[in-house]
mmCIF file with all atom_site columns, C-alpha atoms in Angstrom:
data_model
loop_
_atom_site.group_PDB
_atom_site.id
_atom_site.type_symbol
_atom_site.label_atom_id
_atom_site.label_alt_id
_atom_site.label_comp_id
_atom_site.label_asym_id
_atom_site.label_entity_id
_atom_site.label_seq_id
_atom_site.pdbx_PDB_ins_code
_atom_site.Cartn_x
_atom_site.Cartn_y
_atom_site.Cartn_z
_atom_site.occupancy
_atom_site.B_iso_or_equiv
_atom_site.pdbx_formal_charge
_atom_site.auth_seq_id
_atom_site.auth_comp_id
_atom_site.auth_asym_id
_atom_site.auth_atom_id
_atom_site.pdbx_PDB_model_num
ATOM 1   C CA . UNK A 1 1   ? 83.619  106.791 169.689 1.00 82.00 ? 1   UNK A CA 1
ATOM 2   C CA . UNK A 1 2   ? 84.229  110.246 168.242 1.00 81.00 ? 2   UNK A CA 1
ATOM 3   C CA . UNK A 1 3   ? 87.117  110.717 170.699 1.00 85.00 ? 3   UNK A CA 1
ATOM 4   C CA . UNK A 1 4   ? 88.813  107.528 169.465 1.00 89.00 ? 4   UNK A CA 1
ATOM 5   C CA . UNK A 1 5   ? 88.393  108.649 165.829 1.00 87.00 ? 5   UNK A CA 1
ATOM 6   C CA . UNK A 1 6   ? 89.991  112.009 166.674 1.00 86.00 ? 6   UNK A CA 1
ATOM 7   C CA . UNK A 1 7   ? 92.900  110.203 168.433 1.00 90.00 ? 7   UNK A CA 1
ATOM 8   C CA . UNK A 1 8   ? 93.386  107.933 165.409 1.00 90.00 ? 8   UNK A CA 1
ATOM 9   C CA . UNK A 1 9   ? 93.346  111.003 163.140 1.00 88.00 ? 9   UNK A CA 1
ATOM 10  C CA . UNK A 1 10  ? 95.987  112.654 165.363 1.00 89.00 ? 10  UNK A CA 1
ATOM 11  C CA . UNK A 1 11  ? 98.122  109.491 165.197 1.00 91.00 ? 11  UNK A CA 1
ATOM 12  C CA . UNK A 1 12  ? 97.888  109.372 161.400 1.00 89.00 ? 12  UNK A CA 1
ATOM 13  C CA . UNK A 1 13  ? 98.688  113.100 161.154 1.00 87.00 ? 13  UNK A CA 1
ATOM 14  C CA . UNK A 1 14  ? 101.816 112.601 163.253 1.00 86.00 ? 14  UNK A CA 1
ATOM 15  C CA . UNK A 1 15  ? 102.807 109.434 161.367 1.00 89.00 ? 15  UNK A CA 1
ATOM 16  C CA . UNK A 1 16  ? 102.392 110.982 157.899 1.00 84.00 ? 16  UNK A CA 1
ATOM 17  C CA . UNK A 1 17  ? 103.763 114.452 158.656 1.00 81.00 ? 17  UNK A CA 1
ATOM 18  C CA . UNK A 1 18  ? 107.027 113.745 156.757 1.00 81.00 ? 18  UNK A CA 1
ATOM 19  C CA . UNK A 1 19  ? 105.333 112.848 153.465 1.00 83.00 ? 19  UNK A CA 1
ATOM 20  C CA . UNK A 1 20  ? 105.130 115.422 150.676 1.00 80.00 ? 20  UNK A CA 1
ATOM 21  C CA . UNK A 1 21  ? 101.549 114.317 149.961 1.00 82.00 ? 21  UNK A CA 1
ATOM 22  C CA . UNK A 1 22  ? 100.429 115.267 153.504 1.00 82.00 ? 22  UNK A CA 1
ATOM 23  C CA . UNK A 1 23  ? 98.294  118.262 152.395 1.00 83.00 ? 23  UNK A CA 1
ATOM 24  C CA . UNK A 1 24  ? 96.470  116.193 149.784 1.00 84.00 ? 24  UNK A CA 1
ATOM 25  C CA . UNK A 1 25  ? 95.723  113.494 152.349 1.00 84.00 ? 25  UNK A CA 1
ATOM 26  C CA . UNK A 1 26  ? 94.508  115.596 155.304 1.00 83.00 ? 26  UNK A CA 1
ATOM 27  C CA . UNK A 1 27  ? 93.164  118.921 153.987 1.00 83.00 ? 27  UNK A CA 1
ATOM 28  C CA . UNK A 1 28  ? 89.842  117.401 152.866 1.00 85.00 ? 28  UNK A CA 1
ATOM 29  C CA . UNK A 1 29  ? 89.263  116.313 156.484 1.00 84.00 ? 29  UNK A CA 1
ATOM 30  C CA . UNK A 1 30  ? 90.013  119.784 157.883 1.00 84.00 ? 30  UNK A CA 1
ATOM 31  C CA . UNK A 1 31  ? 86.909  121.183 156.180 1.00 84.00 ? 31  UNK A CA 1
ATOM 32  C CA . UNK A 1 32  ? 84.674  119.217 158.540 1.00 82.00 ? 32  UNK A CA 1
ATOM 33  C CA . UNK A 1 33  ? 86.655  119.536 161.807 1.00 83.00 ? 33  UNK A CA 1
ATOM 34  C CA . UNK A 1 34  ? 85.705  123.186 162.627 1.00 81.00 ? 34  UNK A CA 1
ATOM 35  C CA . UNK A 1 35  ? 82.030  122.427 161.994 1.00 80.00 ? 35  UNK A CA 1
ATOM 36  C CA . UNK A 1 36  ? 82.300  119.361 164.208 1.00 80.00 ? 36  UNK A CA 1
ATOM 37  C CA . UNK A 1 37  ? 83.954  121.337 167.062 1.00 78.00 ? 37  UNK A CA 1
ATOM 38  C CA . UNK A 1 38  ? 81.222  124.007 167.296 1.00 78.00 ? 38  UNK A CA 1
ATOM 39  C CA . UNK A 1 39  ? 78.277  121.655 167.677 1.00 79.00 ? 39  UNK A CA 1
ATOM 40  C CA . UNK A 1 40  ? 76.066  122.244 170.751 1.00 78.00 ? 40  UNK A CA 1
ATOM 41  C CA . UNK A 1 41  ? 76.185  118.925 172.575 1.00 81.00 ? 41  UNK A CA 1
ATOM 42  C CA . UNK A 1 42  ? 79.967  118.433 172.256 1.00 80.00 ? 42  UNK A CA 1
ATOM 43  C CA . UNK A 1 43  ? 82.008  118.175 175.518 1.00 84.00 ? 43  UNK A CA 1
ATOM 44  C CA . UNK A 1 44  ? 84.760  120.791 175.964 1.00 83.00 ? 44  UNK A CA 1
ATOM 45  C CA . UNK A 1 45  ? 87.536  118.193 176.187 1.00 85.00 ? 45  UNK A CA 1
ATOM 46  C CA . UNK A 1 46  ? 86.484  116.730 172.831 1.00 85.00 ? 46  UNK A CA 1
ATOM 47  C CA . UNK A 1 47  ? 86.232  120.218 171.312 1.00 85.00 ? 47  UNK A CA 1
ATOM 48  C CA . UNK A 1 48  ? 89.776  120.936 172.513 1.00 87.00 ? 48  UNK A CA 1
ATOM 49  C CA . UNK A 1 49  ? 91.060  117.667 170.967 1.00 87.00 ? 49  UNK A CA 1
ATOM 50  C CA . UNK A 1 50  ? 89.350  118.467 167.646 1.00 86.00 ? 50  UNK A CA 1
ATOM 51  C CA . UNK A 1 51  ? 90.806  121.995 167.612 1.00 88.00 ? 51  UNK A CA 1
ATOM 52  C CA . UNK A 1 52  ? 94.241  120.599 168.520 1.00 89.00 ? 52  UNK A CA 1
ATOM 53  C CA . UNK A 1 53  ? 94.159  118.036 165.633 1.00 89.00 ? 53  UNK A CA 1
ATOM 54  C CA . UNK A 1 54  ? 92.867  120.761 163.299 1.00 89.00 ? 54  UNK A CA 1
ATOM 55  C CA . UNK A 1 55  ? 95.781  123.054 164.248 1.00 89.00 ? 55  UNK A CA 1
ATOM 56  C CA . UNK A 1 56  ? 98.343  120.239 163.832 1.00 88.00 ? 56  UNK A CA 1
ATOM 57  C CA . UNK A 1 57  ? 97.035  119.400 160.357 1.00 88.00 ? 57  UNK A CA 1
ATOM 58  C CA . UNK A 1 58  ? 96.826  123.068 159.282 1.00 89.00 ? 58  UNK A CA 1
ATOM 59  C CA . UNK A 1 59  ? 100.332 123.838 160.587 1.00 89.00 ? 59  UNK A CA 1
ATOM 60  C CA . UNK A 1 60  ? 101.970 120.855 158.843 1.00 88.00 ? 60  UNK A CA 1
ATOM 61  C CA . UNK A 1 61  ? 100.004 121.414 155.618 1.00 86.00 ? 61  UNK A CA 1
ATOM 62  C CA . UNK A 1 62  ? 101.037 125.094 155.544 1.00 85.00 ? 62  UNK A CA 1
ATOM 63  C CA . UNK A 1 63  ? 104.708 124.179 156.109 1.00 86.00 ? 63  UNK A CA 1
ATOM 64  C CA . UNK A 1 64  ? 104.641 121.626 153.327 1.00 83.00 ? 64  UNK A CA 1
ATOM 65  C CA . UNK A 1 65  ? 102.781 123.956 150.951 1.00 81.00 ? 65  UNK A CA 1
ATOM 66  C CA . UNK A 1 66  ? 105.515 126.557 151.402 1.00 81.00 ? 66  UNK A CA 1
ATOM 67  C CA . UNK A 1 67  ? 108.222 123.974 150.688 1.00 80.00 ? 67  UNK A CA 1
ATOM 68  C CA . UNK A 1 68  ? 106.241 122.247 147.941 1.00 75.00 ? 68  UNK A CA 1
ATOM 69  C CA . UNK A 1 69  ? 107.724 122.438 144.436 1.00 76.00 ? 69  UNK A CA 1
ATOM 70  C CA . UNK A 1 70  ? 105.811 121.446 141.311 1.00 75.00 ? 70  UNK A CA 1
ATOM 71  C CA . UNK A 1 71  ? 106.734 118.188 139.611 1.00 75.00 ? 71  UNK A CA 1
ATOM 72  C CA . UNK A 1 72  ? 109.356 118.368 136.878 1.00 79.00 ? 72  UNK A CA 1
ATOM 73  C CA . UNK A 1 73  ? 110.692 115.939 134.360 1.00 79.00 ? 73  UNK A CA 1
ATOM 74  C CA . UNK A 1 74  ? 113.954 114.257 135.244 1.00 75.00 ? 74  UNK A CA 1
ATOM 75  C CA . UNK A 1 75  ? 116.859 116.200 133.844 1.00 80.00 ? 75  UNK A CA 1
ATOM 76  C CA . UNK A 1 76  ? 119.442 113.480 134.169 1.00 83.00 ? 76  UNK A CA 1
ATOM 77  C CA . UNK A 1 77  ? 119.782 110.851 131.507 1.00 83.00 ? 77  UNK A CA 1
ATOM 78  C CA . UNK A 1 78  ? 118.506 107.409 132.403 1.00 79.00 ? 78  UNK A CA 1
ATOM 79  C CA . UNK A 1 79  ? 121.233 105.047 133.511 1.00 84.00 ? 79  UNK A CA 1
ATOM 80  C CA . UNK A 1 80  ? 121.756 102.305 130.919 1.00 84.00 ? 80  UNK A CA 1
ATOM 81  C CA . UNK A 1 81  ? 121.508 98.675  131.899 1.00 83.00 ? 81  UNK A CA 1
ATOM 82  C CA . UNK A 1 82  ? 124.934 97.228  132.556 1.00 78.00 ? 82  UNK A CA 1
ATOM 83  C CA . UNK A 1 83  ? 126.019 94.587  130.108 1.00 71.00 ? 83  UNK A CA 1
ATOM 84  C CA . UNK A 1 84  ? 127.420 91.252  131.127 1.00 69.00 ? 84  UNK A CA 1
ATOM 85  C CA . UNK A 1 85  ? 130.522 91.617  128.954 1.00 66.00 ? 85  UNK A CA 1
ATOM 86  C CA . UNK A 1 86  ? 132.118 95.023  128.614 1.00 61.00 ? 86  UNK A CA 1
ATOM 87  C CA . UNK A 1 87  ? 133.495 95.766  125.152 1.00 61.00 ? 87  UNK A CA 1
ATOM 88  C CA . UNK A 1 88  ? 135.801 98.669  125.896 1.00 69.00 ? 88  UNK A CA 1
ATOM 89  C CA . UNK A 1 89  ? 138.354 97.822  123.209 1.00 74.00 ? 89  UNK A CA 1
ATOM 90  C CA . UNK A 1 90  ? 135.932 96.505  120.620 1.00 71.00 ? 90  UNK A CA 1
ATOM 91  C CA . UNK A 1 91  ? 137.411 95.652  117.229 1.00 73.00 ? 91  UNK A CA 1
ATOM 92  C CA . UNK A 1 92  ? 134.998 95.241  114.314 1.00 78.00 ? 92  UNK A CA 1
ATOM 93  C CA . UNK A 1 93  ? 135.385 91.916  112.568 1.00 73.00 ? 93  UNK A CA 1
ATOM 94  C CA . UNK A 1 94  ? 137.029 90.159  115.499 1.00 76.00 ? 94  UNK A CA 1
ATOM 95  C CA . UNK A 1 95  ? 135.147 87.205  116.959 1.00 76.00 ? 95  UNK A CA 1
ATOM 96  C CA . UNK A 1 96  ? 134.863 87.374  120.748 1.00 77.00 ? 96  UNK A CA 1
ATOM 97  C CA . UNK A 1 97  ? 133.470 83.862  121.074 1.00 81.00 ? 97  UNK A CA 1
ATOM 98  C CA . UNK A 1 98  ? 135.182 82.047  123.984 1.00 83.00 ? 98  UNK A CA 1
ATOM 99  C CA . UNK A 1 99  ? 134.923 78.718  122.089 1.00 88.00 ? 99  UNK A CA 1
ATOM 100 C CA . UNK A 1 100 ? 137.891 78.939  119.676 1.00 88.00 ? 100 UNK A CA 1
ATOM 101 C CA . UNK A 1 101 ? 136.821 75.942  117.606 1.00 91.00 ? 101 UNK A CA 1
ATOM 102 C CA . UNK A 1 102 ? 133.371 77.371  116.966 1.00 91.00 ? 102 UNK A CA 1
ATOM 103 C CA . UNK A 1 103 ? 134.878 80.776  116.143 1.00 88.00 ? 103 UNK A CA 1
ATOM 104 C CA . UNK A 1 104 ? 137.310 79.152  113.679 1.00 91.00 ? 104 UNK A CA 1
ATOM 105 C CA . UNK A 1 105 ? 134.459 77.229  112.001 1.00 93.00 ? 105 UNK A CA 1
ATOM 106 C CA . UNK A 1 106 ? 132.430 80.423  111.664 1.00 92.00 ? 106 UNK A CA 1
ATOM 107 C CA . UNK A 1 107 ? 135.474 82.201  110.196 1.00 91.00 ? 107 UNK A CA 1
ATOM 108 C CA . UNK A 1 108 ? 136.039 79.410  107.662 1.00 94.00 ? 108 UNK A CA 1
ATOM 109 C CA . UNK A 1 109 ? 132.366 79.381  106.618 1.00 95.00 ? 109 UNK A CA 1
ATOM 110 C CA . UNK A 1 110 ? 132.508 83.134  106.102 1.00 94.00 ? 110 UNK A CA 1
ATOM 111 C CA . UNK A 1 111 ? 135.680 82.788  104.014 1.00 96.00 ? 111 UNK A CA 1
ATOM 112 C CA . UNK A 1 112 ? 134.147 79.991  101.896 1.00 97.00 ? 112 UNK A CA 1
ATOM 113 C CA . UNK A 1 113 ? 131.037 82.067  101.306 1.00 97.00 ? 113 UNK A CA 1
ATOM 114 C CA . UNK A 1 114 ? 133.119 85.078  100.236 1.00 97.00 ? 114 UNK A CA 1
ATOM 115 C CA . UNK A 1 115 ? 135.216 82.912  97.901  1.00 97.00 ? 115 UNK A CA 1
ATOM 116 C CA . UNK A 1 116 ? 132.061 81.388  96.381  1.00 97.00 ? 116 UNK A CA 1
ATOM 117 C CA . UNK A 1 117 ? 130.661 84.856  95.714  1.00 97.00 ? 117 UNK A CA 1
ATOM 118 C CA . UNK A 1 118 ? 133.951 85.901  94.098  1.00 96.00 ? 118 UNK A CA 1
ATOM 119 C CA . UNK A 1 119 ? 134.005 82.775  91.915  1.00 97.00 ? 119 UNK A CA 1
ATOM 120 C CA . UNK A 1 120 ? 130.397 83.379  90.839  1.00 97.00 ? 120 UNK A CA 1
ATOM 121 C CA . UNK A 1 121 ? 131.294 86.965  89.954  1.00 97.00 ? 121 UNK A CA 1
ATOM 122 C CA . UNK A 1 122 ? 134.274 85.773  87.856  1.00 97.00 ? 122 UNK A CA 1
ATOM 123 C CA . UNK A 1 123 ? 132.086 83.199  86.090  1.00 97.00 ? 123 UNK A CA 1
ATOM 124 C CA . UNK A 1 124 ? 129.540 85.895  85.247  1.00 96.00 ? 124 UNK A CA 1
ATOM 125 C CA . UNK A 1 125 ? 132.308 88.078  83.799  1.00 96.00 ? 125 UNK A CA 1
ATOM 126 C CA . UNK A 1 126 ? 133.673 85.133  81.756  1.00 96.00 ? 126 UNK A CA 1
ATOM 127 C CA . UNK A 1 127 ? 130.201 84.246  80.468  1.00 96.00 ? 127 UNK A CA 1
ATOM 128 C CA . UNK A 1 128 ? 129.593 87.830  79.458  1.00 96.00 ? 128 UNK A CA 1
ATOM 129 C CA . UNK A 1 129 ? 132.937 87.946  77.617  1.00 96.00 ? 129 UNK A CA 1
ATOM 130 C CA . UNK A 1 130 ? 132.253 84.624  75.841  1.00 96.00 ? 130 UNK A CA 1
ATOM 131 C CA . UNK A 1 131 ? 128.792 85.825  74.863  1.00 97.00 ? 131 UNK A CA 1
ATOM 132 C CA . UNK A 1 132 ? 130.292 88.989  73.359  1.00 97.00 ? 132 UNK A CA 1
ATOM 133 C CA . UNK A 1 133 ? 132.887 86.961  71.389  1.00 96.00 ? 133 UNK A CA 1
ATOM 134 C CA . UNK A 1 134 ? 130.185 84.583  70.107  1.00 97.00 ? 134 UNK A CA 1
ATOM 135 C CA . UNK A 1 135 ? 128.019 87.523  69.074  1.00 97.00 ? 135 UNK A CA 1
ATOM 136 C CA . UNK A 1 136 ? 130.931 89.052  67.169  1.00 96.00 ? 136 UNK A CA 1
ATOM 137 C CA . UNK A 1 137 ? 131.630 85.723  65.393  1.00 96.00 ? 137 UNK A CA 1
ATOM 138 C CA . UNK A 1 138 ? 127.941 85.285  64.611  1.00 97.00 ? 138 UNK A CA 1
ATOM 139 C CA . UNK A 1 139 ? 127.725 88.823  63.219  1.00 96.00 ? 139 UNK A CA 1
ATOM 140 C CA . UNK A 1 140 ? 130.847 88.219  61.085  1.00 96.00 ? 140 UNK A CA 1
ATOM 141 C CA . UNK A 1 141 ? 129.445 84.948  59.722  1.00 96.00 ? 141 UNK A CA 1
ATOM 142 C CA . UNK A 1 142 ? 126.113 86.612  59.001  1.00 96.00 ? 142 UNK A CA 1
ATOM 143 C CA . UNK A 1 143 ? 127.925 89.397  57.164  1.00 96.00 ? 143 UNK A CA 1
ATOM 144 C CA . UNK A 1 144 ? 129.953 86.870  55.096  1.00 96.00 ? 144 UNK A CA 1
ATOM 145 C CA . UNK A 1 145 ? 126.815 84.858  54.327  1.00 96.00 ? 145 UNK A CA 1
ATOM 146 C CA . UNK A 1 146 ? 124.981 87.990  53.223  1.00 96.00 ? 146 UNK A CA 1
ATOM 147 C CA . UNK A 1 147 ? 127.963 88.959  51.052  1.00 96.00 ? 147 UNK A CA 1
ATOM 148 C CA . UNK A 1 148 ? 128.080 85.495  49.385  1.00 96.00 ? 148 UNK A CA 1
ATOM 149 C CA . UNK A 1 149 ? 124.313 85.560  48.893  1.00 96.00 ? 149 UNK A CA 1
ATOM 150 C CA . UNK A 1 150 ? 124.550 89.019  47.397  1.00 95.00 ? 150 UNK A CA 1
ATOM 151 C CA . UNK A 1 151 ? 127.339 87.929  44.987  1.00 95.00 ? 151 UNK A CA 1
ATOM 152 C CA . UNK A 1 152 ? 125.417 84.818  43.932  1.00 95.00 ? 152 UNK A CA 1
ATOM 153 C CA . UNK A 1 153 ? 122.239 86.825  43.399  1.00 95.00 ? 153 UNK A CA 1
ATOM 154 C CA . UNK A 1 154 ? 124.117 89.447  41.424  1.00 95.00 ? 154 UNK A CA 1
ATOM 155 C CA . UNK A 1 155 ? 125.672 86.740  39.230  1.00 93.00 ? 155 UNK A CA 1
ATOM 156 C CA . UNK A 1 156 ? 122.285 85.117  38.617  1.00 93.00 ? 156 UNK A CA 1
ATOM 157 C CA . UNK A 1 157 ? 120.684 88.445  37.806  1.00 93.00 ? 157 UNK A CA 1
ATOM 158 C CA . UNK A 1 158 ? 123.500 89.202  35.391  1.00 91.00 ? 158 UNK A CA 1
ATOM 159 C CA . UNK A 1 159 ? 122.998 85.802  33.713  1.00 89.00 ? 159 UNK A CA 1
ATOM 160 C CA . UNK A 1 160 ? 119.258 86.333  33.486  1.00 89.00 ? 160 UNK A CA 1
ATOM 161 C CA . UNK A 1 161 ? 119.750 89.784  32.011  1.00 90.00 ? 161 UNK A CA 1
ATOM 162 C CA . UNK A 1 162 ? 122.207 88.466  29.457  1.00 88.00 ? 162 UNK A CA 1
ATOM 163 C CA . UNK A 1 163 ? 119.874 85.627  28.492  1.00 87.00 ? 163 UNK A CA 1
ATOM 164 C CA . UNK A 1 164 ? 116.883 87.903  28.083  1.00 88.00 ? 164 UNK A CA 1
ATOM 165 C CA . UNK A 1 165 ? 118.806 90.451  26.102  1.00 88.00 ? 165 UNK A CA 1
ATOM 166 C CA . UNK A 1 166 ? 120.056 87.777  23.734  1.00 82.00 ? 166 UNK A CA 1
ATOM 167 C CA . UNK A 1 167 ? 123.710 87.998  24.523  1.00 78.00 ? 167 UNK A CA 1
ATOM 168 C CA . UNK A 1 168 ? 123.769 84.386  25.503  1.00 70.00 ? 168 UNK A CA 1
ATOM 169 C CA . UNK A 1 169 ? 123.139 81.969  22.718  1.00 61.00 ? 169 UNK A CA 1
ATOM 170 C CA . UNK A 1 170 ? 124.324 84.228  19.829  1.00 57.00 ? 170 UNK A CA 1
ATOM 171 C CA . UNK A 1 171 ? 126.412 81.456  18.562  1.00 52.00 ? 171 UNK A CA 1
ATOM 172 C CA . UNK A 1 172 ? 123.332 79.367  17.829  1.00 53.00 ? 172 UNK A CA 1
ATOM 173 C CA . UNK A 1 173 ? 121.217 80.362  14.961  1.00 53.00 ? 173 UNK A CA 1
ATOM 174 C CA . UNK A 1 174 ? 117.573 80.137  14.941  1.00 52.00 ? 174 UNK A CA 1
ATOM 175 C CA . UNK A 1 175 ? 116.000 77.661  12.712  1.00 52.00 ? 175 UNK A CA 1
ATOM 176 C CA . UNK A 1 176 ? 113.019 78.631  10.735  1.00 50.00 ? 176 UNK A CA 1
#
């Protein structure tokens, strides 16, 4: 049974000798092979097979260790995923929709929306202007009203002053 295991190990060593992970796979096994070969009740033919497998594994592992380079990050940029449609001569604002009718509808909706925004902006400007004109008129009317009120008050105060001072009613004589 031990002979078949050694033959299987030899077959695997020969099969995996091209892999860069060969030393990591087989070096743990080589620790036990020399101890196994020097046991007392082991036939010479089996000892020779074990030593032969041990030498094959050591030789291949040494070769690969010499050639082994540590892992490094990739230096090349990752290749981007290819797109279905290539836009080599892309023009911003142009609609690349293959359905012309749908593209035209989208264009018209965009134009209507832009016009609506422009009209709203003009209405806001007009409303602001009208508000300013109304405020000016209201301020002018308020000023005129205050002026009329002031004149009327001044006239009444003048009348009251004249009445109290006796200037009014001099023509009438007092009866005793």
